[in-house]
Short mmCIF file of C-alpha atoms in Angstrom, two decimals:
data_model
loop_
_atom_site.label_atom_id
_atom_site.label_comp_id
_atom_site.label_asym_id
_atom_site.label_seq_id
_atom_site.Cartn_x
_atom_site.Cartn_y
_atom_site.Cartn_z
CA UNK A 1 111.69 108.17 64.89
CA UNK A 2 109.38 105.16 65.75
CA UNK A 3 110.02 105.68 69.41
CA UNK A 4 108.91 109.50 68.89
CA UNK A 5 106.11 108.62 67.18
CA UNK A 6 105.25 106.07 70.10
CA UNK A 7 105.97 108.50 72.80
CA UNK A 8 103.59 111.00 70.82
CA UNK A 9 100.74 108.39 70.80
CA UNK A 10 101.18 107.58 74.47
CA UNK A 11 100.62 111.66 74.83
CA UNK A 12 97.57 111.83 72.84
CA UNK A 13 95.96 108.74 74.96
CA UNK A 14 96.40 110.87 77.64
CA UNK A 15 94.45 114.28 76.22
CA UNK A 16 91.43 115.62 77.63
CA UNK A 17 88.80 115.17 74.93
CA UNK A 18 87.12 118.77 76.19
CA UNK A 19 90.19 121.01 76.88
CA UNK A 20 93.25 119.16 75.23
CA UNK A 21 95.48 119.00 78.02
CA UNK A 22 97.05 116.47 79.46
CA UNK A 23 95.23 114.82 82.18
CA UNK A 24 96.89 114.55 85.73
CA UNK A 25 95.23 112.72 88.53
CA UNK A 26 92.75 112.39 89.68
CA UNK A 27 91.40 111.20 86.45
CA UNK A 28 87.88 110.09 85.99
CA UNK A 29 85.91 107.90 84.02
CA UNK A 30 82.39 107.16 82.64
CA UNK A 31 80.38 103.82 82.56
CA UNK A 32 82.04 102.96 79.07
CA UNK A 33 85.53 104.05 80.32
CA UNK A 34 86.06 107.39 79.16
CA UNK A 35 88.06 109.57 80.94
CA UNK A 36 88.57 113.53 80.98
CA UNK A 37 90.35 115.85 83.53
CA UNK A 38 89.45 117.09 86.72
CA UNK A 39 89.16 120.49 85.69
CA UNK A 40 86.75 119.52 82.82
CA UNK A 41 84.87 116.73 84.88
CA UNK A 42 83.38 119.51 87.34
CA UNK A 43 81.96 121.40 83.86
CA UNK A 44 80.09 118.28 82.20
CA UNK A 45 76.72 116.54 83.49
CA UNK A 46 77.42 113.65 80.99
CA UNK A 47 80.93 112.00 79.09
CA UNK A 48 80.92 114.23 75.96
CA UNK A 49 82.39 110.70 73.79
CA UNK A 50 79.37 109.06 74.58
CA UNK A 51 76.79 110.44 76.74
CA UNK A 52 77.35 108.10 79.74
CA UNK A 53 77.32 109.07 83.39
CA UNK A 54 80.09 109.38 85.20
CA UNK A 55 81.13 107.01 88.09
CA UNK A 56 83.20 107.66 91.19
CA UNK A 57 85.82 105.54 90.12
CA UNK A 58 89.03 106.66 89.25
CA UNK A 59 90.99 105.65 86.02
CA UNK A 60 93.98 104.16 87.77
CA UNK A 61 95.76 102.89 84.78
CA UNK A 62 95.71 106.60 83.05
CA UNK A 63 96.96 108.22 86.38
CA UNK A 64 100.41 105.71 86.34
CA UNK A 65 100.50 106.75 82.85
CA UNK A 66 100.49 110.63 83.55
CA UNK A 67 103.51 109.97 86.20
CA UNK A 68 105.89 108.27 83.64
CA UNK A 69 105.30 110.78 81.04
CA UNK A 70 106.87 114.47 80.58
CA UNK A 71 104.45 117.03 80.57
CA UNK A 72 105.12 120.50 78.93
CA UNK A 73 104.64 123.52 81.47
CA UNK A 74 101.62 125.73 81.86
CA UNK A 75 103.65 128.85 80.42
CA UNK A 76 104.19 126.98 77.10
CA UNK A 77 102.17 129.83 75.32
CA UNK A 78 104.57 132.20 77.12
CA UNK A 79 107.49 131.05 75.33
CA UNK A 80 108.97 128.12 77.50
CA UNK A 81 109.93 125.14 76.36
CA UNK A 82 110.36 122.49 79.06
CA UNK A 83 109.04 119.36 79.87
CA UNK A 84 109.16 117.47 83.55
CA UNK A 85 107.45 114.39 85.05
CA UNK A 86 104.52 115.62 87.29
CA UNK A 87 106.93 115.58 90.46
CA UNK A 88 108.50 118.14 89.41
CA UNK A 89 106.46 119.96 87.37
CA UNK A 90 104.77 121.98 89.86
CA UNK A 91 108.07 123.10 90.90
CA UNK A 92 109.40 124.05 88.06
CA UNK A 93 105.96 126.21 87.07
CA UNK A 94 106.43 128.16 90.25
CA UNK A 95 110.21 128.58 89.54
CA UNK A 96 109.68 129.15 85.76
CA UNK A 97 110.88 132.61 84.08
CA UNK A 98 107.93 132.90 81.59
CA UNK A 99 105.72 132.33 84.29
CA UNK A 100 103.12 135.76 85.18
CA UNK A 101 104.62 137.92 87.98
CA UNK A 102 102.17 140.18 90.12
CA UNK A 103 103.51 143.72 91.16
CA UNK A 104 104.24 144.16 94.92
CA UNK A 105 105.78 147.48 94.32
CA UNK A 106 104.58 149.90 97.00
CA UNK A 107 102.88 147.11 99.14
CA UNK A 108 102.21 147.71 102.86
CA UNK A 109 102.94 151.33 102.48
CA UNK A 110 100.14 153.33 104.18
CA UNK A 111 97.61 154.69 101.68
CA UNK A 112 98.97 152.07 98.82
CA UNK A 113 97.57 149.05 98.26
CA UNK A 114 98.95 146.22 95.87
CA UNK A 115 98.12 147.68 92.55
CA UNK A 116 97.12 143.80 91.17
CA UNK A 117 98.53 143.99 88.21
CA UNK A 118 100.11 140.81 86.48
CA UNK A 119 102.32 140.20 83.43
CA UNK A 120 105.18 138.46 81.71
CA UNK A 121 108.84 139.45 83.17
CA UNK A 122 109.34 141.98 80.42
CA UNK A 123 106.89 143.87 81.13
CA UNK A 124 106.86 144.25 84.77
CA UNK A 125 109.77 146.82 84.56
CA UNK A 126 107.65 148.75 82.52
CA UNK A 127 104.66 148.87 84.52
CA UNK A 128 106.24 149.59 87.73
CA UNK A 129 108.51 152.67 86.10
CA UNK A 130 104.87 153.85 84.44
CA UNK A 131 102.50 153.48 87.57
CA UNK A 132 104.55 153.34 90.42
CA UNK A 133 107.61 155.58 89.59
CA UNK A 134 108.58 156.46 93.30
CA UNK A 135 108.83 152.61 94.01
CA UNK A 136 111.24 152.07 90.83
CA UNK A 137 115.01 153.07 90.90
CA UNK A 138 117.29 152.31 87.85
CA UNK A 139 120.74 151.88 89.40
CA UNK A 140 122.84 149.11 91.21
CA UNK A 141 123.77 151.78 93.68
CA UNK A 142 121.40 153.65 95.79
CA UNK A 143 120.59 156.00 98.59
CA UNK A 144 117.42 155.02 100.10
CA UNK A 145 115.58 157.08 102.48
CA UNK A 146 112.92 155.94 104.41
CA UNK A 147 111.18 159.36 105.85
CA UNK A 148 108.86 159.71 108.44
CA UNK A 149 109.97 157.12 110.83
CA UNK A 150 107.88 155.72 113.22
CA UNK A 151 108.86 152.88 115.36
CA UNK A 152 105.38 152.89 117.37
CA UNK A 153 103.85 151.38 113.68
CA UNK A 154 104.45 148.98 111.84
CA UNK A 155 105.87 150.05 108.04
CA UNK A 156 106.61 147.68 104.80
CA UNK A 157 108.27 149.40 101.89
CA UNK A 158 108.69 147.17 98.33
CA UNK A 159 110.56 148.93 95.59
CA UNK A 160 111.81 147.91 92.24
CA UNK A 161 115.63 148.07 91.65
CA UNK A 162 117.00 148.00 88.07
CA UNK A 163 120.54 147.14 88.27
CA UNK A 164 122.96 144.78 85.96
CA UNK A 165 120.22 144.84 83.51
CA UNK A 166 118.51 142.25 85.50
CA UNK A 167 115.30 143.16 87.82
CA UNK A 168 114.99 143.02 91.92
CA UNK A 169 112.33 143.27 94.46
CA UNK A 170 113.72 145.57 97.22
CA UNK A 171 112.20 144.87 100.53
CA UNK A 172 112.09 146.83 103.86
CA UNK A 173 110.05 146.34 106.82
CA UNK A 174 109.86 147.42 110.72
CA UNK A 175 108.15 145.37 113.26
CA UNK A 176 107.05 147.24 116.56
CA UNK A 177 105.84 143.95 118.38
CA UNK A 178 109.55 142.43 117.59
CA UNK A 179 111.05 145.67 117.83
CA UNK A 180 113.48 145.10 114.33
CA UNK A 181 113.85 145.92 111.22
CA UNK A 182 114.62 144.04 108.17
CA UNK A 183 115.91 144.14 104.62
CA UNK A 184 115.79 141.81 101.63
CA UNK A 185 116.41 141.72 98.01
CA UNK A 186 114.58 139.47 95.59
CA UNK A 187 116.48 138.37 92.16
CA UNK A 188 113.21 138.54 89.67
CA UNK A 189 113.43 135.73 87.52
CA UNK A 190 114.96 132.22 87.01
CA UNK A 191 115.34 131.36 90.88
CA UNK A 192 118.98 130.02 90.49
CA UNK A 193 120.15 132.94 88.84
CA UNK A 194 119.94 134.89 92.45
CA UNK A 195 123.17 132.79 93.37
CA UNK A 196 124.57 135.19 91.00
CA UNK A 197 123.54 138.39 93.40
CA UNK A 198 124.01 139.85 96.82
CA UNK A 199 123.37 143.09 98.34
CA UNK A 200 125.33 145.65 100.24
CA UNK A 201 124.15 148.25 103.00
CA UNK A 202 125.81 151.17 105.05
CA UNK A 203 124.57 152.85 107.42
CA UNK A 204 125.87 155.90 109.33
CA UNK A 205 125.16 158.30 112.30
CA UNK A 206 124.80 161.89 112.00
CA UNK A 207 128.71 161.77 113.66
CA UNK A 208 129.55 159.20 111.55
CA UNK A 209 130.55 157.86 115.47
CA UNK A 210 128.43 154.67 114.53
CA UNK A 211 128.89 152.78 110.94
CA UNK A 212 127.60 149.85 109.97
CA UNK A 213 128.08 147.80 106.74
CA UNK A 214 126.66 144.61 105.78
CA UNK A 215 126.61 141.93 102.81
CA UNK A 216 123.50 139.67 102.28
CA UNK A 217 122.62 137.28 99.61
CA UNK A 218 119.75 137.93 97.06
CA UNK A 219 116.94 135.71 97.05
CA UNK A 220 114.58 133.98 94.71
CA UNK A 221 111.69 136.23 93.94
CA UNK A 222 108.83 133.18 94.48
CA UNK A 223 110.17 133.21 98.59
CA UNK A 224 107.48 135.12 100.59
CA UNK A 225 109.57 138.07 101.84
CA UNK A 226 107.81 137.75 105.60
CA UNK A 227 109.66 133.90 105.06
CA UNK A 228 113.11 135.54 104.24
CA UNK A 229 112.68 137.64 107.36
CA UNK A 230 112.06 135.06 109.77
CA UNK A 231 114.81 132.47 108.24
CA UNK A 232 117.47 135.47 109.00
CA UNK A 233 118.90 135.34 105.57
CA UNK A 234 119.05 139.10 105.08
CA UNK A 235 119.96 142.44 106.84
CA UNK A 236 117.93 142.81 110.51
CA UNK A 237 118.41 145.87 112.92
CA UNK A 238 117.30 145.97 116.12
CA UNK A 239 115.35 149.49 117.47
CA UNK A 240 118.20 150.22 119.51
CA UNK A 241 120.98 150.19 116.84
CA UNK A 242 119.00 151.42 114.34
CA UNK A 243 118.35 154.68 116.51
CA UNK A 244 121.61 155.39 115.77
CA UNK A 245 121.15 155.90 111.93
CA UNK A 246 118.03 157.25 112.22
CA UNK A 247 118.28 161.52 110.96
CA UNK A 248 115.51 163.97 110.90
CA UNK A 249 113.13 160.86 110.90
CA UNK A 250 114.52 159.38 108.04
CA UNK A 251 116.85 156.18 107.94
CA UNK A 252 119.02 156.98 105.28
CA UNK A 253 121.01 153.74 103.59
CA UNK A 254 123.43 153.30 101.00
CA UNK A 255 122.34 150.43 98.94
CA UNK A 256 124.39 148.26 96.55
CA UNK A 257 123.41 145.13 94.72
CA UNK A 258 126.40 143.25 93.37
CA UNK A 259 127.31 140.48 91.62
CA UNK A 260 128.21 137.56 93.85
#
């Protein structure tokens, strides 16, 4: 208990006097040694303890405090519970599953812009299936068809799969200058949990002379998809095979996501 009740006092040394926070570096002080955050610093004309100015000078013996110390993650309000040194803090906030997730449903598609909504993970399913219902599917297994075809322009597609009762980003995307096209699926949540995911997709002439059927790992949903493109870590077609699978104008894929 004493060593609780020290580490707890070594936390409160380390509070912001204005916003309560723990202060990470660069920390600041006045003439009289007061010190608040950077965030609160850029707010304040004078130290609100005392009234002194503040000096250039940096409160070095704070900052090698806030290193050793754990501090709690920005989406403590959201439910999560865990502490990390500031090394790995950031990390973890980018990584963390109470953390706010924007809506990309729809994205790049012509005449649809991102919708910039933001929430907590249980409610993007909900927002997506209210306002963007032809972006949001609700099974594992899928026939997609991407109508309209046109490999003179560029075309991104992001969709919302519901599958396994977990979430997924569905990505597809056709680049005339590289003349491919690419797919992707994003596991929504805690970003080691995609290891638990891949995807599967078939593709077939009108002849059924050409087939093709391919198995690609999920991915993290904080990844920029354009990144999971170029690393080659997902399904890419080349215009002249994908020709082949291309009907009426439509490319027409049967879509699984499985568990790894």
């Amino acid at each position: 208990t004493s060593d609780l009740d020290d580490a707890r006092e070594l936390l409160s040394l380390l509070e912001c006097p204005v916003c309560f926070d723990l202060m990470k570096p660069p920390i600041v002080q006045c003439s009289n040694g007061h010190s608040v955050c950077s965030k609160c610093k850029g707010k304040l004309t004078v130290c609100p303890s005392c009234e002194a100015n503040y000096l250039e000078t940096r409160n070095l013996l704070a900052e090698q405090m806030a290193y050793k110390v754990k501090h709690p993650c920005k989406n403590q309000s959201a439910g999560c519970s865990e502490k990390y040194p500031l090394e790995h803090l950031t990390r973890h906030e980018a990584e963390c599953p109470h953390r706010v997730f924007e809506c990309k449903a729809g994205f790049g598609v012509k005449g649809v812009n991102k919708c910039g909504w933001s929430g907590l993970l249980d409610q993007l399913y909900h927002h997506v299936a209210a306002s963007h219902k032809p972006f949001c599917w609700m099974r594992a297994s899928n026939t997609i068809q991407h109508k309209n075809i046109d490999l003179n322009k560029d075309c991104s597609v992001t969709q919302l799969v519901s599958a396994h009762d977990e979430i997924f980003w569905y990505h597809y995307r056709h680049v005339t200058s590289e003349e491919r096209s690419f797919v992707a699926l994003q596991y929504i949540g805690q970003v080691k949990a995609a290891k638990k995911y891949k995807y599967e997709v078939r593709c077939s002439s009108s002849g059924a002379d050409f087939e093709l059927s391919m198995v690609c790992p999920a991915h993290g949903d904080p990844e920029d998809a354009g990144a999971i493109f170029r690393s080659g870590k997902c399904l890419i077609l080349d215009f002249r095979t994908m020709n082949h699978f291309i009907i009426n104008k439509a490319l027409i894929m049967k879509f699984n996501v499985l568990k790894a």
